[in-house]
Tab-separated table of C-alpha atoms and ligand atoms in Angstrom:
chain	number	residue	atom	x	y	z
A	25	MET	CA	114.764	82.885	142.554
A	26	ASN	CA	117.797	84.692	141.179
A	27	ARG	CA	116.598	86.964	138.348
A	28	VAL	CA	119.288	88.875	136.488
A	29	PHE	CA	119.389	92.368	135.004
A	30	ASN	CA	119.551	91.851	131.255
A	31	PHE	CA	121.503	94.540	129.391
A	32	ALA	CA	122.185	92.343	126.367
A	33	ALA	CA	121.104	92.871	122.764
A	34	GLY	CA	117.889	91.147	121.679
A	35	PRO	CA	114.939	90.205	123.880
A	36	SER	CA	114.450	91.888	127.249
A	37	THR	CA	113.207	90.650	130.603
A	38	LEU	CA	109.467	90.115	131.031
A	39	PRO	CA	107.526	91.006	134.195
A	40	VAL	CA	107.765	88.156	136.728
A	41	ASP	CA	103.985	88.313	137.251
A	42	VAL	CA	103.502	87.622	133.548
A	43	LEU	CA	105.873	84.663	133.588
A	44	LYS	CA	104.095	83.237	136.652
A	45	LYS	CA	100.671	83.594	135.040
A	46	ALA	CA	101.964	81.883	131.886
A	47	GLN	CA	103.476	79.135	134.043
A	48	ASN	CA	100.159	78.584	135.825
A	49	GLU	CA	98.296	78.348	132.554
A	50	LEU	CA	100.980	76.455	130.654
A	51	MET	CA	99.414	72.976	130.647
A	52	ASP	CA	95.756	73.915	130.699
A	53	TYR	CA	94.584	77.277	129.442
A	54	ASN	CA	91.191	78.358	130.721
A	55	GLY	CA	90.141	74.756	131.418
A	56	CYS	CA	90.393	73.766	127.751
A	57	GLY	CA	92.831	70.909	128.470
A	58	MET	CA	95.746	72.219	126.450
A	59	SER	CA	98.336	74.945	126.281
A	60	VAL	CA	97.967	78.099	124.171
A	61	MET	CA	101.006	76.693	122.330
A	62	GLU	CA	98.895	73.781	121.140
A	63	MET	CA	95.500	75.267	120.458
A	64	SER	CA	93.928	76.146	117.119
A	65	HIS	CA	94.294	79.728	116.054
A	66	ARG	CA	90.683	79.366	114.857
A	67	SER	CA	89.399	78.408	118.336
A	68	ALA	CA	87.157	80.682	120.385
A	69	ASP	CA	89.783	80.767	123.153
A	70	PHE	CA	92.488	82.075	120.850
A	71	ASP	CA	90.138	84.440	119.070
A	72	LYS	CA	89.475	86.068	122.429
A	73	ILE	CA	93.212	86.292	123.183
A	74	VAL	CA	94.006	88.109	119.944
A	75	LYS	CA	90.986	90.418	120.218
A	76	ASP	CA	91.804	91.246	123.848
A	77	ALA	CA	95.430	91.983	122.897
A	78	GLU	CA	94.283	94.400	120.204
A	79	LYS	CA	91.754	96.046	122.528
A	80	LEU	CA	94.367	96.549	125.246
A	81	MET	CA	96.888	97.886	122.744
A	82	ARG	CA	94.334	100.413	121.491
A	83	GLU	CA	93.483	101.437	125.027
A	84	LEU	CA	97.045	101.763	126.318
A	85	LEU	CA	98.380	103.667	123.286
A	86	ASP	CA	95.137	105.590	122.743
A	87	ILE	CA	95.033	104.486	119.105
A	88	PRO	CA	92.392	106.344	117.065
A	89	GLU	CA	89.586	104.393	115.359
A	90	ASN	CA	90.907	105.085	111.870
A	91	TYR	CA	94.029	102.988	112.459
A	92	SER	CA	94.388	99.212	112.094
A	93	VAL	CA	96.401	97.264	114.638
A	94	MET	CA	98.192	94.205	113.250
A	95	PHE	CA	100.246	91.459	114.825
A	96	LEU	CA	102.690	90.326	112.140
A	97	GLN	CA	105.752	88.098	111.812
A	98	GLY	CA	109.244	88.607	110.458
A	99	GLY	CA	110.459	91.146	113.002
A	100	ALA	CA	110.906	94.867	112.465
A	101	SER	CA	113.372	93.954	109.710
A	102	THR	CA	110.494	92.686	107.556
A	103	GLN	CA	108.795	96.065	107.997
A	104	PHE	CA	111.811	97.613	106.293
A	105	ALA	CA	110.444	95.960	103.110
A	106	MET	CA	106.726	96.090	103.945
A	107	ILE	CA	106.782	99.865	104.308
A	108	PRO	CA	107.907	100.633	100.727
A	109	LEU	CA	105.967	97.697	99.253
A	110	ASN	CA	102.755	99.061	100.785
A	111	LEU	CA	103.324	102.814	100.659
A	112	PHE	CA	105.225	103.491	97.452
A	113	GLY	CA	102.907	105.173	94.953
A	114	LYS	CA	103.690	106.047	91.376
A	115	ASN	CA	106.753	108.119	92.399
A	116	LYS	CA	108.214	105.188	94.346
A	117	LYS	CA	110.108	107.667	96.469
A	118	ALA	CA	110.539	108.218	100.197
A	119	ASP	CA	112.618	110.390	102.530
A	120	TYR	CA	114.720	108.679	105.194
A	121	ILE	CA	116.381	110.295	108.194
A	122	VAL	CA	119.308	108.062	109.087
A	123	THR	CA	120.108	108.065	112.795
A	124	GLY	CA	121.727	104.668	113.230
A	125	ALA	CA	122.249	101.170	111.922
A	126	TRP	CA	118.536	100.334	111.849
A	127	SER	CA	117.388	103.347	109.862
A	128	LYS	CA	120.275	102.783	107.474
A	129	LYS	CA	119.122	99.208	106.943
A	130	ALA	CA	115.530	100.405	106.477
A	131	ALA	CA	116.654	102.843	103.755
A	132	GLU	CA	118.783	100.192	102.048
A	133	GLU	CA	115.839	97.806	101.930
A	134	ALA	CA	113.469	100.453	100.537
A	135	SER	CA	115.970	101.303	97.795
A	136	LYS	CA	115.328	97.825	96.334
A	137	TYR	CA	111.827	98.947	95.368
A	138	GLY	CA	112.301	102.633	94.550
A	139	THR	CA	114.194	105.708	95.728
A	140	ALA	CA	115.132	106.005	99.388
A	141	ASN	CA	116.303	109.566	99.638
A	142	ILE	CA	118.498	110.163	102.698
A	143	ILE	CA	117.594	113.741	103.579
A	144	ALA	CA	119.595	113.877	106.826
A	145	SER	CA	122.036	111.650	108.653
A	146	SER	CA	124.121	111.804	111.814
A	147	GLU	CA	126.496	109.105	110.580
A	148	GLU	CA	129.422	111.565	110.484
A	149	THR	CA	129.512	111.667	114.314
A	150	ASN	CA	128.756	107.949	114.691
A	151	TYR	CA	125.114	108.808	115.336
A	152	THR	CA	125.504	110.850	118.504
A	153	TYR	CA	122.522	113.107	117.765
A	154	ILE	CA	119.150	113.421	116.007
A	155	PRO	CA	119.147	115.800	113.016
A	156	LYS	CA	116.418	118.456	113.289
A	157	VAL	CA	114.625	118.305	109.960
A	158	ASP	CA	111.748	120.461	108.796
A	159	GLU	CA	111.958	120.185	105.013
A	160	PHE	CA	110.877	117.154	103.062
A	161	SER	CA	110.633	116.181	99.398
A	162	LYS	CA	107.253	117.356	98.116
A	163	ASP	CA	106.834	114.201	96.038
A	164	ALA	CA	107.825	111.731	98.771
A	165	ASP	CA	105.355	108.899	99.401
A	166	TYR	CA	106.385	108.881	103.055
A	167	VAL	CA	109.078	109.972	105.516
A	168	HIS	CA	110.758	107.299	107.640
A	169	ILE	CA	112.336	107.785	111.066
A	170	THR	CA	113.690	105.457	113.744
A	171	MET	CA	112.305	107.052	116.892
A	172	ASN	CA	114.655	105.382	119.358
A	173	ASN	CA	118.103	104.320	118.219
A	174	THR	CA	118.743	101.192	120.193
A	175	ILE	CA	122.473	100.958	119.620
A	176	TYR	CA	123.383	104.662	119.799
A	177	GLY	CA	121.052	105.727	122.620
A	178	THR	CA	119.427	108.689	120.901
A	179	SER	CA	115.735	109.425	120.608
A	180	TYR	CA	113.491	111.958	118.872
A	181	LYS	CA	112.178	114.581	121.280
A	182	TYR	CA	110.148	116.129	118.477
A	183	VAL	CA	107.780	114.719	115.891
A	184	PRO	CA	108.935	115.819	112.421
A	185	ASP	CA	106.197	117.950	110.875
A	186	THR	CA	105.814	116.300	107.484
A	187	GLY	CA	102.481	117.976	106.671
A	188	ASP	CA	100.462	115.740	104.353
A	189	ILE	CA	103.310	113.301	103.770
A	190	PRO	CA	102.763	110.134	105.841
A	191	LEU	CA	105.244	109.818	108.699
A	192	VAL	CA	106.466	106.272	109.377
A	193	ALA	CA	108.235	105.475	112.652
A	194	ASP	CA	110.169	102.442	113.805
A	195	MET	CA	109.467	102.272	117.558
A	196	SER	CA	110.968	98.835	118.187
A	197	SER	CA	112.885	99.913	121.264
A	198	ASN	CA	110.630	102.607	122.704
A	199	ILE	CA	107.067	101.465	122.071
A	200	MET	CA	104.944	101.905	125.205
A	201	SER	CA	107.899	103.312	127.160
A	202	GLU	CA	106.560	106.852	126.890
A	203	LYS	CA	103.397	108.609	125.781
A	204	ILE	CA	103.053	109.202	122.050
A	205	ASP	CA	100.398	110.862	119.940
A	206	VAL	CA	99.569	108.120	117.440
A	207	SER	CA	97.622	110.542	115.223
A	208	LYS	CA	100.892	112.299	114.302
A	209	TYR	CA	102.111	109.136	112.550
A	210	ALA	CA	100.782	107.294	109.518
A	211	VAL	CA	102.522	104.016	110.395
A	212	ILE	CA	104.123	102.863	113.633
A	213	TYR	CA	105.894	99.523	113.777
A	214	ALA	CA	107.832	97.659	116.408
A	215	GLY	CA	109.380	94.255	116.920
A	216	ALA	CA	107.834	93.114	120.211
A	217	GLN	CA	110.857	91.619	121.926
A	218	LYS	CA	112.172	94.724	123.671
A	219	ASN	CA	109.112	96.230	125.313
A	220	LEU	CA	106.045	94.103	124.658
A	221	ALA	CA	106.510	90.332	124.446
A	222	PRO	CA	108.966	87.593	123.486
A	223	SER	CA	110.324	87.746	119.934
A	224	GLY	CA	108.099	86.443	117.151
A	225	VAL	CA	105.457	89.120	116.827
A	226	THR	CA	105.743	92.539	115.228
A	227	LEU	CA	103.259	95.289	115.916
A	228	ALA	CA	102.095	97.452	113.013
A	229	ILE	CA	99.698	100.359	113.525
A	230	VAL	CA	98.643	101.676	110.133
A	231	ARG	CA	96.279	104.509	109.202
A	232	ASN	CA	93.429	102.971	107.245
A	233	ASP	CA	93.614	105.259	104.211
A	234	LEU	CA	97.084	103.837	103.464
A	235	ILE	CA	95.952	100.225	103.476
A	236	GLY	CA	95.267	98.465	100.172
A	237	LYS	CA	97.574	100.567	97.999
A	238	HIS	CA	100.465	98.091	97.888
A	239	MET	CA	102.639	97.631	94.824
A	240	ASP	CA	101.590	94.845	92.423
A	241	ILE	CA	104.701	92.813	93.236
A	242	THR	CA	103.957	92.765	96.989
A	243	PRO	CA	103.764	89.164	98.235
A	244	THR	CA	100.420	88.386	99.873
A	245	MET	CA	102.041	87.891	103.283
A	246	LEU	CA	103.583	91.379	103.047
A	247	GLN	CA	100.330	93.211	102.280
A	248	TYR	CA	98.919	95.191	105.185
A	249	LYS	CA	95.442	94.780	103.691
A	250	ILE	CA	95.276	91.014	104.077
A	251	HIS	CA	96.338	91.144	107.722
A	252	ALA	CA	94.082	94.104	108.539
A	253	ASP	CA	91.069	92.477	106.837
A	254	LYS	CA	91.652	89.175	108.628
A	255	GLY	CA	92.301	90.620	112.083
A	256	SER	CA	95.897	89.268	112.147
A	257	LEU	CA	94.554	85.756	111.466
A	258	TYR	CA	95.181	85.394	107.722
A	259	ASN	CA	97.566	82.522	108.369
A	260	THR	CA	98.742	80.806	111.550
A	261	PRO	CA	100.005	83.594	113.803
A	262	PRO	CA	102.604	83.272	116.589
A	263	CYS	CA	99.880	82.250	119.045
A	264	TRP	CA	102.022	81.871	122.142
A	265	THR	CA	103.769	85.209	121.627
A	266	ILE	CA	100.457	87.010	121.126
A	267	TYR	CA	99.200	85.394	124.333
A	268	ILE	CA	102.231	86.632	126.284
A	269	LEU	CA	101.771	90.054	124.677
A	270	LYS	CA	98.224	90.085	126.024
A	271	LEU	CA	99.496	89.240	129.514
A	272	VAL	CA	102.104	92.023	129.321
A	273	LEU	CA	99.438	94.508	128.245
A	274	GLU	CA	97.179	93.432	131.131
A	275	TRP	CA	100.129	93.913	133.472
A	276	ALA	CA	100.843	97.370	132.007
A	277	LYS	CA	97.218	98.393	132.441
A	278	GLN	CA	97.178	97.227	136.023
A	279	LEU	CA	100.355	99.189	136.703
A	280	GLY	CA	98.582	102.372	135.664
A	281	GLY	CA	99.294	102.501	131.932
A	282	VAL	CA	101.857	104.356	129.863
A	283	ASP	CA	101.978	107.425	132.149
A	284	VAL	CA	103.215	105.312	135.052
A	285	ILE	CA	105.625	103.369	132.832
A	286	GLU	CA	107.054	106.636	131.464
A	287	ALA	CA	107.511	108.090	134.967
A	288	ASN	CA	109.334	104.907	136.070
A	289	ASN	CA	111.544	105.012	132.984
A	290	LYS	CA	112.428	108.669	133.607
A	291	LYS	CA	113.425	107.844	137.170
A	292	LYS	CA	115.659	104.979	136.031
A	293	ALA	CA	117.230	106.943	133.184
A	294	ASP	CA	117.901	109.954	135.447
A	295	LEU	CA	119.730	107.765	137.914
A	296	LEU	CA	122.008	106.440	135.211
A	297	TYR	CA	122.558	109.712	133.334
A	298	ASN	CA	123.232	111.639	136.547
A	299	TYR	CA	125.846	109.078	137.464
A	300	LEU	CA	127.460	109.247	134.006
A	301	ASP	CA	127.478	113.059	134.130
A	302	SER	CA	129.238	113.039	137.485
A	303	SER	CA	131.812	110.439	136.434
A	304	ASP	CA	135.079	111.178	134.680
A	305	PHE	CA	135.579	107.472	134.009
A	306	TYR	CA	132.331	106.502	132.266
A	307	ASN	CA	131.274	108.725	129.369
A	308	GLY	CA	127.829	108.776	127.773
A	309	THR	CA	128.042	108.903	123.978
A	310	ALA	CA	124.760	110.615	122.985
A	311	VAL	CA	124.336	114.396	123.098
A	312	LYS	CA	122.316	115.440	126.134
A	313	GLU	CA	119.261	116.850	124.371
A	314	ASP	CA	118.664	113.671	122.343
A	315	ARG	CA	119.289	111.096	125.030
A	316	SER	CA	117.135	107.977	124.941
A	317	LEU	CA	114.996	106.993	127.910
A	318	MET	CA	115.559	103.346	127.045
A	319	ASN	CA	119.167	102.802	125.963
A	320	VAL	CA	122.084	104.406	127.744
A	321	PRO	CA	125.342	103.655	125.929
A	322	PHE	CA	128.622	104.723	127.536
A	323	VAL	CA	132.333	104.198	126.960
A	324	LEU	CA	135.385	104.003	129.187
A	325	PRO	CA	138.530	106.148	128.800
A	326	ASN	CA	140.268	103.829	126.324
A	327	ASP	CA	139.664	100.827	124.056
A	328	ASP	CA	141.538	98.392	126.299
A	329	LEU	CA	139.219	99.185	129.173
A	330	ASN	CA	136.188	99.047	126.868
A	331	ALA	CA	137.222	95.536	125.763
A	332	LYS	CA	137.730	94.488	129.384
A	333	PHE	CA	134.318	95.852	130.406
A	334	SER	CA	132.411	94.010	127.719
B	28	PMP	N1	114.711	98.572	114.563
B	28	PMP	C1	115.210	98.815	115.791
B	28	PMP	C2	115.141	100.211	116.335
B	28	PMP	C3	115.777	97.765	116.527
B	28	PMP	O1	116.287	97.998	117.742
B	28	PMP	C4	115.812	96.477	115.977
B	28	PMP	C5	116.394	95.283	116.703
B	28	PMP	N2	116.820	95.448	117.927
B	28	PMP	C6	115.303	96.277	114.699
B	28	PMP	C7	114.745	97.338	114.018
B	28	PMP	C8	115.308	94.923	114.054
B	28	PMP	O2	114.323	94.188	114.684
B	28	PMP	P1	114.067	92.630	114.423
B	28	PMP	O3	115.197	91.899	115.066
B	28	PMP	O4	112.744	92.420	115.106
B	28	PMP	O5	113.988	92.436	112.960
């Protein structure tokens, strides 16, 4: 079998063991005579899949009890709206640190529902670094960061200390790639397709005291409360994707968990960064201290060569 290395935008490769397991169970899951793609989301078999996925997620990320874990739809882009719709209080105001295209989009979306205050941005250098911020608006309902900037290859090496203001982090391209302290964040969200599963499911980890305070205009499907109360089964979920997510989490556990995954990622990133640092032909674009473990962008000496390379 000729498997390729996939450096493209969008979904990433899945572990071969996961694909094989899914292949084995494709026609007949657990002796029930049908595929997970076909079964009722109200069946006992699927109920176990979704509960196991949540249990494994909690175990692998060491998620405290006072957080809800939700499997949602609409990609991380839908979270750009769900965050303000659920967290804006009477001030309808949040601080955004803009470190790339995704955080910019998140701020733009939030500004439809209130004030998205950009308190720091690295746009002036084409997002080569992470601003170090330690002051926030006292009346902000939350502070939003994009922890790993997929396109620009930068990543937070510190957790902004926002005090009592809830910290919200988009971890779409670094979730489960390194150890994090969930208790430092109020909301963590991630589209699954980079690190967890095929596209179609979005992970949201939300501190319980923030659930149920959504704005009146919030559509039912965009309320964290309904999904948290119904255990991600309010409406028909992306059953197949949640099943593959469960298989990926089982694989990750068997591998040794996030510590082992992080060590592997460091090894891979070091190889690439050391090569870039020793090359006068390929140049990494992110400043050294903010380099991402996951995305390693580089350029060639001129635009003609860049065009030829891509
Ligand atoms: N945030 C980040 C950091 C991303 O990398 C992406 C997509 N790659 C998104 C948000 C948007 O995710 P989605 O396509 O799931 O809406």
